[in-house]
Short mmCIF file of C-alpha atoms in Angstrom, two decimals:
data_model
loop_
_atom_site.label_atom_id
_atom_site.label_comp_id
_atom_site.label_asym_id
_atom_site.label_seq_id
_atom_site.Cartn_x
_atom_site.Cartn_y
_atom_site.Cartn_z
CA UNK A 151 97.88 99.53 123.63
CA UNK A 152 97.53 100.69 119.80
CA UNK A 153 93.98 98.67 119.96
CA UNK A 154 92.62 100.42 122.99
CA UNK A 155 91.38 103.09 119.94
CA UNK A 156 89.16 100.20 118.94
CA UNK A 157 85.19 100.78 119.95
CA UNK A 158 83.15 97.08 120.12
CA UNK A 159 80.70 96.11 117.70
CA UNK A 160 77.93 97.49 117.36
CA UNK A 161 75.01 95.71 119.98
CA UNK A 162 72.97 96.25 116.56
CA UNK A 163 74.82 93.97 114.28
CA UNK A 164 75.38 91.38 117.59
CA UNK A 165 71.78 90.64 117.86
CA UNK A 166 71.76 90.85 114.14
CA UNK A 167 74.05 88.05 113.95
CA UNK A 168 72.22 85.58 116.12
CA UNK A 169 69.81 85.09 113.78
CA UNK A 170 72.33 84.11 110.73
CA UNK A 171 72.90 80.16 109.94
CA UNK A 172 76.02 78.19 110.94
CA UNK A 173 76.50 78.55 107.18
CA UNK A 174 77.01 82.37 106.87
CA UNK A 175 79.81 84.43 107.21
CA UNK A 176 78.72 86.40 110.35
CA UNK A 177 78.94 83.11 112.07
CA UNK A 178 82.53 82.50 110.52
CA UNK A 179 84.65 85.28 112.04
CA UNK A 180 85.96 86.55 115.55
CA UNK A 181 84.45 89.88 117.07
CA UNK A 182 85.53 92.36 119.19
CA UNK A 183 82.55 92.35 121.41
CA UNK A 184 82.14 94.38 124.80
CA UNK A 185 83.04 91.42 126.79
CA UNK A 186 86.02 90.43 124.67
CA UNK A 187 88.85 91.12 121.79
CA UNK A 188 90.20 88.37 119.18
CA UNK A 189 93.45 86.47 119.79
CA UNK A 190 94.92 87.64 116.73
CA UNK A 191 97.70 85.50 116.91
CA UNK A 192 94.90 83.24 114.54
CA UNK A 193 94.33 85.72 113.11
CA UNK A 194 94.63 86.54 109.17
CA UNK A 195 92.18 88.99 107.81
CA UNK A 196 90.93 91.92 110.21
CA UNK A 197 87.84 94.36 109.56
CA UNK A 198 88.61 97.61 110.69
CA UNK A 199 85.77 100.49 110.34
CA UNK A 200 86.67 104.49 110.78
CA UNK A 201 83.99 106.34 111.57
CA UNK A 202 85.71 109.80 109.96
CA UNK A 203 84.21 111.57 107.14
CA UNK A 204 84.99 115.64 107.47
CA UNK A 205 87.84 115.30 104.82
CA UNK A 206 84.34 115.08 102.69
CA UNK A 207 83.49 118.45 102.18
CA UNK A 208 80.01 117.05 100.66
CA UNK A 209 79.28 114.63 103.24
CA UNK A 210 76.54 115.44 105.34
CA UNK A 211 75.73 112.78 107.34
CA UNK A 212 78.21 110.91 110.40
CA UNK A 213 79.61 108.18 109.03
CA UNK A 214 77.55 104.32 109.50
CA UNK A 215 78.60 100.72 108.58
CA UNK A 216 75.82 99.29 110.20
CA UNK A 217 74.02 98.36 107.48
CA UNK A 218 76.89 97.50 105.29
CA UNK A 219 78.06 94.79 108.06
CA UNK A 220 74.69 93.33 107.64
CA UNK A 221 75.30 92.85 104.37
CA UNK A 222 78.25 91.41 104.47
CA UNK A 223 77.87 88.62 107.42
CA UNK A 224 74.77 87.52 105.52
CA UNK A 225 76.96 86.43 102.52
CA UNK A 226 78.47 83.28 102.22
CA UNK A 227 82.16 82.50 102.32
CA UNK A 228 83.71 80.44 99.70
CA UNK A 229 85.91 77.63 100.46
CA UNK A 230 88.02 79.54 102.68
CA UNK A 231 90.37 78.14 105.48
CA UNK A 232 91.82 81.74 106.92
CA UNK A 233 90.65 83.09 110.21
CA UNK A 234 89.03 86.43 109.50
CA UNK A 235 88.42 89.04 112.84
CA UNK A 236 86.00 92.26 113.06
CA UNK A 237 87.60 94.54 115.54
CA UNK A 238 85.66 97.73 115.42
CA UNK A 239 85.77 100.87 114.74
CA UNK A 240 88.03 103.84 115.53
CA UNK A 241 85.72 106.91 116.56
CA UNK A 242 86.58 109.69 115.20
CA UNK A 243 89.04 111.55 117.10
CA UNK A 244 88.48 115.58 118.41
CA UNK A 245 90.82 116.43 114.82
CA UNK A 246 91.03 115.07 112.23
CA UNK A 247 94.67 114.57 112.81
CA UNK A 248 93.46 112.64 115.88
CA UNK A 249 91.72 110.22 113.90
CA UNK A 250 94.67 109.89 112.00
CA UNK A 251 97.23 109.21 114.75
CA UNK A 252 94.42 105.92 115.68
CA UNK A 253 94.74 104.81 112.29
CA UNK A 254 98.46 104.33 111.50
CA UNK A 255 98.92 103.39 115.40
CA UNK A 256 96.25 100.01 114.40
CA UNK A 257 97.07 99.30 111.14
CA UNK A 258 100.69 99.63 111.53
CA UNK A 259 100.15 96.95 114.07
CA UNK A 260 98.30 94.52 111.98
CA UNK A 261 101.36 94.75 109.29
CA UNK A 262 103.95 93.74 111.37
CA UNK A 263 101.41 91.10 112.90
CA UNK A 264 100.73 89.65 109.17
CA UNK A 265 97.49 90.31 109.58
CA UNK A 266 95.88 92.23 106.13
CA UNK A 267 93.85 95.18 107.44
CA UNK A 268 90.55 95.97 105.38
CA UNK A 269 89.51 99.11 105.98
CA UNK A 270 86.38 100.90 105.69
CA UNK A 271 85.54 104.32 105.74
CA UNK A 272 84.65 107.57 105.84
CA UNK A 273 86.69 109.72 103.55
CA UNK A 274 89.57 109.19 101.26
CA UNK A 275 91.81 111.38 102.78
CA UNK A 276 92.29 108.77 105.19
CA UNK A 277 94.27 106.63 102.60
CA UNK A 278 96.53 108.94 104.28
CA UNK A 279 96.66 106.94 107.41
CA UNK A 280 97.28 104.00 105.35
CA UNK A 281 100.74 105.08 104.18
CA UNK A 282 101.97 106.31 107.39
CA UNK A 283 101.26 103.50 108.88
CA UNK A 284 103.96 101.62 106.70
CA UNK A 285 106.56 104.57 108.48
CA UNK A 286 108.13 102.17 110.66
CA UNK A 287 108.35 99.32 108.52
CA UNK A 288 111.09 100.17 106.07
CA UNK A 289 110.34 100.14 102.74
CA UNK A 290 109.35 102.47 99.95
CA UNK A 291 105.46 102.09 99.34
CA UNK A 292 102.92 100.89 95.71
CA UNK A 293 100.08 102.73 96.41
CA UNK A 294 97.35 101.51 94.09
CA UNK A 295 94.28 103.79 94.06
CA UNK A 296 91.14 103.23 92.48
CA UNK A 297 89.45 106.41 91.56
CA UNK A 298 88.33 108.31 88.37
CA UNK A 299 90.38 111.74 90.06
CA UNK A 300 93.98 112.17 91.39
CA UNK A 301 93.49 113.85 94.43
CA UNK A 302 95.61 116.59 93.74
CA UNK A 303 95.22 119.72 96.10
CA UNK A 304 97.53 122.84 96.88
CA UNK A 305 100.12 122.61 99.50
CA UNK A 306 98.72 124.74 101.44
CA UNK A 307 95.90 123.17 101.87
CA UNK A 308 94.56 121.01 104.79
CA UNK A 309 94.51 116.99 104.33
CA UNK A 310 91.19 116.12 102.33
CA UNK A 311 89.90 113.36 100.64
CA UNK A 312 89.93 115.76 97.08
CA UNK A 313 93.57 116.89 97.72
CA UNK A 314 95.66 114.24 99.99
CA UNK A 315 97.58 112.44 97.28
CA UNK A 316 100.33 115.53 97.20
CA UNK A 317 100.23 114.97 101.60
CA UNK A 318 101.61 111.64 100.33
CA UNK A 319 103.83 113.12 97.66
CA UNK A 320 105.54 116.35 99.37
CA UNK A 321 105.29 115.25 103.40
CA UNK A 322 108.26 113.58 104.95
CA UNK A 323 109.18 110.83 105.86
CA UNK A 324 108.63 109.99 101.92
CA UNK A 325 108.32 106.48 101.21
CA UNK A 326 106.10 106.62 98.58
CA UNK A 327 107.64 104.42 95.41
CA UNK A 328 105.14 104.70 92.68
CA UNK A 329 102.19 105.84 92.86
CA UNK A 330 98.95 104.55 90.28
CA UNK A 331 95.97 105.09 89.08
CA UNK A 332 93.20 102.60 87.90
CA UNK A 333 89.97 104.07 86.08
CA UNK A 334 90.65 108.38 85.86
CA UNK A 335 87.86 109.84 83.98
CA UNK A 336 89.78 112.61 82.06
CA UNK A 337 87.28 115.31 82.43
CA UNK A 338 87.49 115.55 85.99
CA UNK A 339 90.87 115.66 86.07
CA UNK A 340 93.22 118.75 84.56
CA UNK A 341 95.28 117.92 82.14
CA UNK A 342 98.20 119.78 84.52
CA UNK A 343 96.97 116.68 86.63
CA UNK A 344 98.00 114.47 84.02
CA UNK A 345 100.57 115.79 83.22
CA UNK A 346 102.75 115.72 86.73
CA UNK A 347 101.01 111.94 86.90
CA UNK A 348 103.35 111.86 83.79
CA UNK A 349 106.29 113.68 85.10
CA UNK A 350 106.38 112.13 88.32
CA UNK A 351 106.51 108.39 86.09
CA UNK A 352 103.44 107.53 88.07
CA UNK A 353 100.62 105.12 85.73
CA UNK A 354 97.54 105.48 85.27
CA UNK A 355 94.79 104.07 82.95
CA UNK A 356 91.59 105.36 82.43
CA UNK A 357 88.16 103.19 82.84
CA UNK A 358 87.51 102.89 79.50
CA UNK A 359 91.50 101.70 78.22
CA UNK A 360 90.73 98.75 82.18
CA UNK A 361 87.09 99.23 81.05
CA UNK A 362 87.85 97.00 77.79
CA UNK A 363 90.77 94.33 79.22
CA UNK A 364 90.32 94.43 83.13
CA UNK A 365 93.36 91.95 82.52
CA UNK A 366 95.42 94.55 82.40
CA UNK A 367 95.27 95.76 85.98
CA UNK A 368 96.63 92.32 87.50
CA UNK A 369 100.00 93.56 86.99
CA UNK A 370 99.81 96.84 88.81
CA UNK A 371 97.86 95.19 91.82
CA UNK A 372 100.36 92.49 92.09
CA UNK A 373 102.95 95.05 93.19
CA UNK A 374 100.77 96.76 95.29
CA UNK A 375 101.68 97.12 99.16
CA UNK A 376 98.74 99.45 99.24
CA UNK A 377 95.16 99.97 97.81
CA UNK A 378 92.58 102.36 98.02
CA UNK A 379 88.92 102.03 96.13
CA UNK A 380 87.29 105.15 95.98
CA UNK A 381 83.32 104.27 95.87
CA UNK A 382 82.68 107.05 93.40
CA UNK A 383 85.17 105.73 91.28
CA UNK A 384 81.86 102.56 90.35
CA UNK A 385 78.29 104.56 88.38
CA UNK A 386 75.49 104.71 90.37
CA UNK A 387 73.17 102.51 88.85
CA UNK A 388 75.56 99.82 90.18
CA UNK A 389 76.33 100.79 93.73
CA UNK A 390 73.47 102.39 95.25
CA UNK A 391 74.49 106.43 95.38
CA UNK A 392 72.74 109.23 94.21
CA UNK A 393 73.52 111.51 96.56
CA UNK A 394 76.77 112.11 94.47
CA UNK A 395 75.36 111.03 91.16
CA UNK A 396 78.03 109.31 88.25
CA UNK A 397 76.42 108.64 85.31
CA UNK A 398 79.92 107.00 84.46
CA UNK A 399 82.28 104.57 86.56
CA UNK A 400 83.32 101.13 87.22
CA UNK A 401 79.93 98.56 87.03
CA UNK A 402 79.74 96.09 90.04
CA UNK A 403 81.46 92.61 88.27
CA UNK A 404 84.41 95.30 87.12
CA UNK A 405 85.10 97.08 90.40
CA UNK A 406 84.90 93.00 92.39
CA UNK A 407 87.18 92.07 89.82
CA UNK A 408 90.03 94.64 90.86
CA UNK A 409 89.17 94.47 94.06
CA UNK A 410 89.64 89.94 93.58
CA UNK A 411 92.95 91.25 91.76
CA UNK A 412 94.05 92.67 94.91
CA UNK A 413 93.40 90.28 97.32
CA UNK A 414 95.24 87.16 95.71
CA UNK A 415 98.20 89.27 94.88
CA UNK A 416 101.24 88.92 97.79
CA UNK A 417 102.03 92.11 97.78
CA UNK A 418 99.70 93.99 99.37
CA UNK A 419 99.15 94.35 103.08
CA UNK A 420 96.48 96.99 103.35
CA UNK A 421 93.17 97.12 101.50
CA UNK A 422 90.88 100.74 101.95
CA UNK A 423 87.15 101.53 100.89
CA UNK A 424 86.12 104.63 101.44
CA UNK A 425 83.92 107.74 99.99
CA UNK A 426 80.80 105.38 101.50
CA UNK A 427 77.91 107.79 101.15
CA UNK A 428 75.88 105.89 103.46
CA UNK A 429 73.75 104.75 101.42
CA UNK A 430 71.63 101.08 102.03
CA UNK A 431 71.92 100.11 98.82
CA UNK A 432 75.92 101.09 99.12
CA UNK A 433 76.19 98.88 101.36
CA UNK A 434 75.48 95.93 99.53
CA UNK A 435 78.26 96.30 96.77
CA UNK A 436 80.70 97.12 99.36
CA UNK A 437 79.91 93.50 101.17
CA UNK A 438 80.33 91.99 97.43
CA UNK A 439 84.39 94.19 97.31
CA UNK A 440 85.00 92.71 100.99
CA UNK A 441 83.69 89.56 100.18
CA UNK A 442 86.41 89.41 96.95
CA UNK A 443 89.11 90.81 98.60
CA UNK A 444 89.11 87.62 100.60
CA UNK A 445 88.23 84.96 97.85
CA UNK A 446 91.78 85.98 96.10
CA UNK A 447 93.40 86.76 99.26
CA UNK A 448 92.79 82.80 99.73
CA UNK A 449 94.29 82.22 96.34
CA UNK A 450 97.69 83.42 97.17
CA UNK A 451 100.13 81.25 95.61
CA UNK A 452 103.10 83.16 97.56
CA UNK A 453 105.15 83.74 94.62
CA UNK A 454 107.14 87.34 96.78
CA UNK A 455 108.89 87.38 97.41
CA UNK A 456 111.36 85.79 95.38
CA UNK A 457 113.08 83.02 97.36
CA UNK A 458 115.03 81.10 94.70
CA UNK A 459 114.85 81.14 90.50
CA UNK A 460 114.59 77.78 89.50
CA UNK A 461 111.29 77.38 89.60
CA UNK A 462 110.67 80.40 86.52
CA UNK A 463 111.61 80.37 83.35
CA UNK A 464 114.20 82.92 81.68
CA UNK A 465 113.77 84.71 78.64
CA UNK A 466 115.92 87.28 77.27
CA UNK A 467 115.49 89.45 74.97
CA UNK A 468 117.49 92.03 73.00
CA UNK A 469 116.57 95.17 71.60
CA UNK A 470 119.13 98.05 70.17
CA UNK A 471 120.32 99.77 73.31
CA UNK A 472 118.52 97.39 76.21
CA UNK A 473 118.54 93.94 76.45
CA UNK A 474 115.84 92.89 78.53
CA UNK A 475 115.36 89.60 81.21
CA UNK A 476 111.64 88.62 81.32
CA UNK A 477 110.92 85.86 84.23
CA UNK A 478 107.90 83.21 84.28
CA UNK A 479 106.05 81.55 87.02
CA UNK A 480 105.76 77.59 85.18
CA UNK A 481 103.44 78.04 88.51
CA UNK A 482 100.66 80.63 87.66
CA UNK A 483 102.34 81.67 84.05
CA UNK A 484 102.19 84.59 85.32
CA UNK A 485 105.16 87.31 84.24
CA UNK A 486 107.97 89.63 85.80
CA UNK A 487 110.48 91.92 84.08
CA UNK A 488 114.00 92.54 85.71
CA UNK A 489 114.48 96.33 87.16
CA UNK A 490 118.42 96.66 86.46
CA UNK A 491 120.22 97.83 90.20
CA UNK A 492 120.91 101.24 90.39
CA UNK A 493 123.36 102.21 93.83
CA UNK A 494 122.18 105.35 94.79
CA UNK A 495 122.88 104.93 98.82
CA UNK A 496 119.12 104.12 99.31
CA UNK A 497 118.66 99.92 99.70
CA UNK A 498 114.96 100.80 99.84
CA UNK A 499 114.60 100.56 96.21
CA UNK A 500 116.57 97.06 95.91
CA UNK A 501 112.36 95.10 96.78
CA UNK A 502 112.44 96.85 93.18
CA UNK A 503 113.79 94.91 90.80
CA UNK A 504 111.43 92.72 89.92
CA UNK A 505 108.38 94.33 88.35
CA UNK A 506 105.77 92.70 87.90
CA UNK A 507 103.70 92.54 83.69
CA UNK A 508 101.26 90.69 81.44
CA UNK A 509 102.29 88.45 78.56
CA UNK A 510 101.36 91.23 76.14
CA UNK A 511 103.91 93.17 77.71
CA UNK A 512 106.62 90.15 77.02
CA UNK A 513 105.45 89.78 72.96
CA UNK A 514 105.80 93.88 72.79
CA UNK A 515 109.54 93.73 73.53
CA UNK A 516 109.65 90.70 71.06
CA UNK A 517 108.61 93.44 68.16
CA UNK A 518 111.21 95.79 69.26
CA UNK A 519 109.11 97.91 72.34
CA UNK A 520 110.53 99.18 75.61
CA UNK A 521 107.91 98.85 77.87
CA UNK A 522 106.69 102.50 79.52
CA UNK A 523 106.37 100.65 83.00
CA UNK A 524 109.80 99.42 82.61
CA UNK A 525 110.99 102.23 81.86
CA UNK A 526 109.23 104.42 84.54
CA UNK A 527 110.59 102.01 87.15
CA UNK A 528 114.16 102.32 86.13
CA UNK A 529 113.95 106.22 86.04
CA UNK A 530 113.20 105.82 89.61
CA UNK A 531 115.64 103.87 90.50
CA UNK A 532 118.24 105.83 89.46
CA UNK A 533 116.46 109.25 90.97
#
């Protein structure tokens, strides 16, 4: 059984939780202990540790999630009603591939049960294992990475925290429909890599662009299946990670806002937080990132997938060579734009005929500006 890969919660955590009040989060979470495994039929969100960091060449210590769990479980929950479980940890296998296999099997099983896994790692190459978990689900995958780098590598290079994206793009089966990077810092990425993102019709937003207007990321997360956060995208003064110092990056408030956008997305079905430096200080921000994702989950509006469009206002915008169709929800005031479906024999792409967008993109279309994300999505649909 897939869940045999999971080791129970550390005894130190179990002892710590006995001292918590009944109001704190740790007292409200179902735990995988040496004596019992949670009944997953009642669970909506599952926390899962992965003690694997061999993909990070700079890592010098084993993954330790004990301080993180203490920080998370001493927090107080919001007005939440969904059942949350901590399923324990996947231990590092004999090889990295063994760990990937275990992560793939566990995550795939959870998604099939409509349980959202929150995966805490280790190195960010575990994103590849999360992506491979969708192989059996017969759907294309939209991956959003909050990262200062694109993580391209040489085709001959083994998968690592700095090269996993190349493996996602070139390895079969290729289920990737779109990749979007949020928060890249130009000086960490070669011009060749930036040009490749454009050539593949992927999306990328610079750190300053997102920091200036954090809300531009909301439609991106609304269209995501898998979200991967590299903790190195947070500036060190806010993350507490001074082993790999980063003077620039998202601040604590911004990264928590992004996490909440991911949680509130009806479509996000797996969420990963990686490249944990094992510092106690960094555990504080990770705990709050997780808290905001769960908070967002409890405000999901269940607008995806579209059932009837009767509850949406339809706006048609004529352009010189195109006619754009927008939909606005009368429930949340959120916007979508229709992508004309081009049959290419790949029925998996039908799910992408409605693309989340912003009100600003609608206004730009009214001024005869074709939305860039619409154009890229249509080009990918026609390939």
